[in-house]
PDB file of C-alpha atoms in Angstrom:
ATOM      1  CA  MET K   1      19.881   0.335  -1.659  1.00 87.00           C
ATOM      2  CA  ASP K   2      20.735   2.661   1.438  1.00 92.00           C
ATOM      3  CA  ALA K   3      20.740   0.590   4.727  1.00 96.00           C
ATOM      4  CA  ALA K   4      18.591   3.070   6.699  1.00 97.00           C
ATOM      5  CA  PHE K   5      15.944   3.129   3.937  1.00 97.00           C
ATOM      6  CA  LYS K   6      16.032  -0.935   3.856  1.00 97.00           C
ATOM      7  CA  ALA K   7      15.571  -0.923   7.576  1.00 97.00           C
ATOM      8  CA  GLU K   8      12.736   1.493   7.845  1.00 98.00           C
ATOM      9  CA  LEU K   9      10.927  -0.326   5.144  1.00 98.00           C
ATOM     10  CA  ILE K  10      11.232  -3.694   7.121  1.00 97.00           C
ATOM     11  CA  GLU K  11      10.307  -1.774  10.446  1.00 98.00           C
ATOM     12  CA  TRP K  12       7.192  -0.533   8.640  1.00 98.00           C
ATOM     13  CA  GLY K  13       6.070  -3.929   7.553  1.00 97.00           C
ATOM     14  CA  VAL K  14       7.778  -4.790   4.258  1.00 98.00           C
ATOM     15  CA  ASP K  15       8.251  -8.649   3.945  1.00 97.00           C
ATOM     16  CA  TRP K  16      11.918  -8.285   2.824  1.00 96.00           C
ATOM     17  CA  ASP K  17      12.465 -12.019   2.295  1.00 96.00           C
ATOM     18  CA  GLU K  18       9.460 -12.125  -0.083  1.00 96.00           C
ATOM     19  CA  ILE K  19      10.198  -8.976  -2.066  1.00 96.00           C
ATOM     20  CA  LEU K  20      14.101  -9.927  -2.248  1.00 96.00           C
ATOM     21  CA  ASP K  21      13.118 -13.238  -3.796  1.00 96.00           C
ATOM     22  CA  ARG K  22      10.437 -11.491  -6.032  1.00 96.00           C
ATOM     23  CA  PHE K  23      13.048  -9.120  -7.393  1.00 96.00           C
ATOM     24  CA  MET K  24      15.580 -11.671  -7.810  1.00 96.00           C
ATOM     25  CA  GLY K  25      17.999 -10.142  -4.866  1.00 96.00           C
ATOM     26  CA  ASN K  26      18.141  -6.910  -6.785  1.00 97.00           C
ATOM     27  CA  GLU K  27      17.689  -4.341  -4.042  1.00 96.00           C
ATOM     28  CA  ASP K  28      18.151  -1.200  -6.411  1.00 95.00           C
ATOM     29  CA  LEU K  29      15.196  -2.505  -8.407  1.00 96.00           C
ATOM     30  CA  ILE K  30      13.227  -2.953  -5.057  1.00 97.00           C
ATOM     31  CA  ALA K  31      13.993   0.777  -4.405  1.00 96.00           C
ATOM     32  CA  LYS K  32      12.960   1.878  -8.077  1.00 96.00           C
ATOM     33  CA  PHE K  33       9.640  -0.034  -7.663  1.00 96.00           C
ATOM     34  CA  MET K  34       9.032   1.425  -4.132  1.00 97.00           C
ATOM     35  CA  PHE K  35       9.530   4.842  -5.371  1.00 97.00           C
ATOM     36  CA  LYS K  36       6.948   4.269  -8.151  1.00 97.00           C
ATOM     37  CA  PHE K  37       4.513   3.519  -5.254  1.00 97.00           C
ATOM     38  CA  LEU K  38       4.559   7.438  -4.667  1.00 97.00           C
ATOM     39  CA  ASN K  39       2.740   7.832  -8.090  1.00 96.00           C
ATOM     40  CA  ASP K  40       0.035   5.226  -7.256  1.00 97.00           C
ATOM     41  CA  GLN K  41      -3.262   7.097  -7.200  1.00 97.00           C
ATOM     42  CA  SER K  42      -5.352   4.009  -5.542  1.00 98.00           C
ATOM     43  CA  MET K  43      -5.295   5.342  -1.999  1.00 98.00           C
ATOM     44  CA  ASN K  44      -6.592   8.825  -3.278  1.00 98.00           C
ATOM     45  CA  ASP K  45      -9.022   7.173  -5.417  1.00 98.00           C
ATOM     46  CA  LEU K  46     -10.069   5.026  -2.319  1.00 98.00           C
ATOM     47  CA  THR K  47     -10.448   8.044   0.014  1.00 98.00           C
ATOM     48  CA  ARG K  48     -12.528   9.910  -2.563  1.00 98.00           C
ATOM     49  CA  PHE K  49     -14.892   7.088  -3.523  1.00 98.00           C
ATOM     50  CA  LEU K  50     -15.443   6.299   0.146  1.00 98.00           C
ATOM     51  CA  ASP K  51     -16.118  10.033   0.895  1.00 97.00           C
ATOM     52  CA  GLU K  52     -18.602   9.863  -2.201  1.00 97.00           C
ATOM     53  CA  GLY K  53     -20.234   6.676  -0.860  1.00 97.00           C
ATOM     54  CA  ASN K  54     -19.296   4.998  -4.419  1.00 98.00           C
ATOM     55  CA  VAL K  55     -18.826   1.336  -3.401  1.00 98.00           C
ATOM     56  CA  THR K  56     -17.993   0.143  -6.979  1.00 98.00           C
ATOM     57  CA  GLU K  57     -15.228   2.672  -7.533  1.00 98.00           C
ATOM     58  CA  ALA K  58     -13.971   2.247  -4.034  1.00 98.00           C
ATOM     59  CA  PHE K  59     -13.803  -1.416  -4.439  1.00 98.00           C
ATOM     60  CA  LYS K  60     -11.692  -1.129  -7.675  1.00 98.00           C
ATOM     61  CA  ALA K  61      -9.381   1.463  -5.815  1.00 98.00           C
ATOM     62  CA  VAL K  62      -8.956  -0.840  -2.810  1.00 98.00           C
ATOM     63  CA  HIS K  63      -8.386  -3.962  -5.056  1.00 98.00           C
ATOM     64  CA  THR K  64      -5.723  -2.083  -6.979  1.00 98.00           C
ATOM     65  CA  LEU K  65      -4.169  -1.100  -3.721  1.00 98.00           C
ATOM     66  CA  LYS K  66      -4.214  -4.591  -2.416  1.00 98.00           C
ATOM     67  CA  GLY K  67      -2.456  -5.877  -5.801  1.00 97.00           C
ATOM     68  CA  VAL K  68       0.240  -3.405  -5.769  1.00 97.00           C
ATOM     69  CA  GLY K  69       0.707  -3.669  -1.849  1.00 97.00           C
ATOM     70  CA  ALA K  70       1.072  -7.464  -2.451  1.00 96.00           C
ATOM     71  CA  ASN K  71       3.453  -7.318  -5.146  1.00 96.00           C
ATOM     72  CA  LEU K  72       5.574  -5.038  -3.126  1.00 97.00           C
ATOM     73  CA  GLY K  73       5.462  -7.090   0.043  1.00 97.00           C
ATOM     74  CA  LEU K  74       3.599  -4.242   2.043  1.00 97.00           C
ATOM     75  CA  LYS K  75       2.435  -6.479   4.681  1.00 97.00           C
ATOM     76  CA  GLY K  76       2.427  -3.300   7.029  1.00 95.00           C
ATOM     77  CA  PHE K  77      -1.240  -2.677   5.943  1.00 96.00           C
ATOM     78  CA  LEU K  78      -2.353  -5.575   3.799  1.00 97.00           C
ATOM     79  CA  THR K  79      -4.777  -7.237   6.179  1.00 97.00           C
ATOM     80  CA  PRO K  80      -6.859  -4.191   6.674  1.00 98.00           C
ATOM     81  CA  VAL K  81      -6.626  -3.674   2.918  1.00 98.00           C
ATOM     82  CA  ARG K  82      -7.905  -7.106   2.356  1.00 98.00           C
ATOM     83  CA  ASP K  83     -10.484  -6.767   4.812  1.00 98.00           C
ATOM     84  CA  LEU K  84     -11.695  -3.529   3.320  1.00 98.00           C
ATOM     85  CA  THR K  85     -11.757  -5.116  -0.280  1.00 98.00           C
ATOM     86  CA  GLU K  86     -14.082  -7.927   0.953  1.00 98.00           C
ATOM     87  CA  ILE K  87     -16.440  -5.307   2.569  1.00 98.00           C
ATOM     88  CA  LEU K  88     -16.602  -3.546  -0.673  1.00 98.00           C
ATOM     89  CA  ARG K  89     -16.592  -6.630  -2.865  1.00 97.00           C
ATOM     90  CA  ALA K  90     -19.909  -7.525  -1.037  1.00 97.00           C
ATOM     91  CA  GLY K  91     -21.381  -3.951  -2.094  1.00 97.00           C
ATOM     92  CA  SER K  92     -21.323  -2.801   1.474  1.00 95.00           C
ATOM     93  CA  MET K  93     -19.912  -0.268   3.360  1.00 95.00           C
ATOM     94  CA  ASP K  94     -20.632  -1.594   6.874  1.00 96.00           C
ATOM     95  CA  GLY K  95     -17.422  -1.570   8.752  1.00 95.00           C
ATOM     96  CA  TYR K  96     -15.376   0.299   6.227  1.00 97.00           C
ATOM     97  CA  LYS K  97     -14.503   3.098   8.465  1.00 97.00           C
ATOM     98  CA  GLU K  98     -12.581   0.961  10.947  1.00 97.00           C
ATOM     99  CA  LYS K  99     -10.569  -0.551   8.287  1.00 98.00           C
ATOM    100  CA  TYR K 100      -9.787   2.746   6.447  1.00 98.00           C
ATOM    101  CA  ASP K 101      -8.799   4.094   9.826  1.00 98.00           C
ATOM    102  CA  GLU K 102      -6.265   1.122  10.025  1.00 97.00           C
ATOM    103  CA  ILE K 103      -4.979   1.689   6.493  1.00 98.00           C
ATOM    104  CA  LYS K 104      -4.471   5.483   6.175  1.00 98.00           C
ATOM    105  CA  PRO K 105      -2.030   6.028   8.785  1.00 98.00           C
ATOM    106  CA  LYS K 106       0.060   3.129   7.931  1.00 98.00           C
ATOM    107  CA  TYR K 107      -0.090   4.435   4.157  1.00 98.00           C
ATOM    108  CA  ASP K 108       0.937   7.791   5.522  1.00 98.00           C
ATOM    109  CA  GLU K 109       3.867   6.453   7.247  1.00 98.00           C
ATOM    110  CA  LEU K 110       5.249   4.494   4.070  1.00 98.00           C
ATOM    111  CA  ILE K 111       4.921   7.702   1.961  1.00 98.00           C
ATOM    112  CA  ALA K 112       6.778   9.591   4.345  1.00 98.00           C
ATOM    113  CA  ILE K 113       9.490   6.950   4.408  1.00 98.00           C
ATOM    114  CA  LEU K 114       9.390   6.789   0.575  1.00 98.00           C
ATOM    115  CA  GLN K 115       9.715  10.648   0.367  1.00 97.00           C
ATOM    116  CA  LYS K 116      12.371  10.777   2.950  1.00 97.00           C
ATOM    117  CA  TYR K 117      14.879   8.609   0.832  1.00 96.00           C
ATOM    118  CA  GLN K 118      13.626   9.631  -2.886  1.00 93.00           C
ATOM    119  CA  ALA K 119      16.499  10.780  -4.731  1.00 70.00           C
TER     120      ALA K 119
END
């Protein structure tokens, strides 16, 4: 793995120790799965379903984003993702905008990092 790529991921908020352990010390495997995140549609789905006011589908999307984010050690946005998951799990949209507004810029930053280093 490129040292600059690793440094940017850590600076963004990837829990490197956790993910290194999860991937048995294989940094190339970490990179492979990080790049796969570019194809994950959960954030796009979340945005669309929130815009539509579809709480059920928005919950499914954010729950998926939470799971993928946790598996990849994406601590840079996991707290607001978890918070939004619980808001939507309750069938509510009260306060969703504030949480979404925390998630979206961090998500966009991560995507920009991944795109920058994608082969």
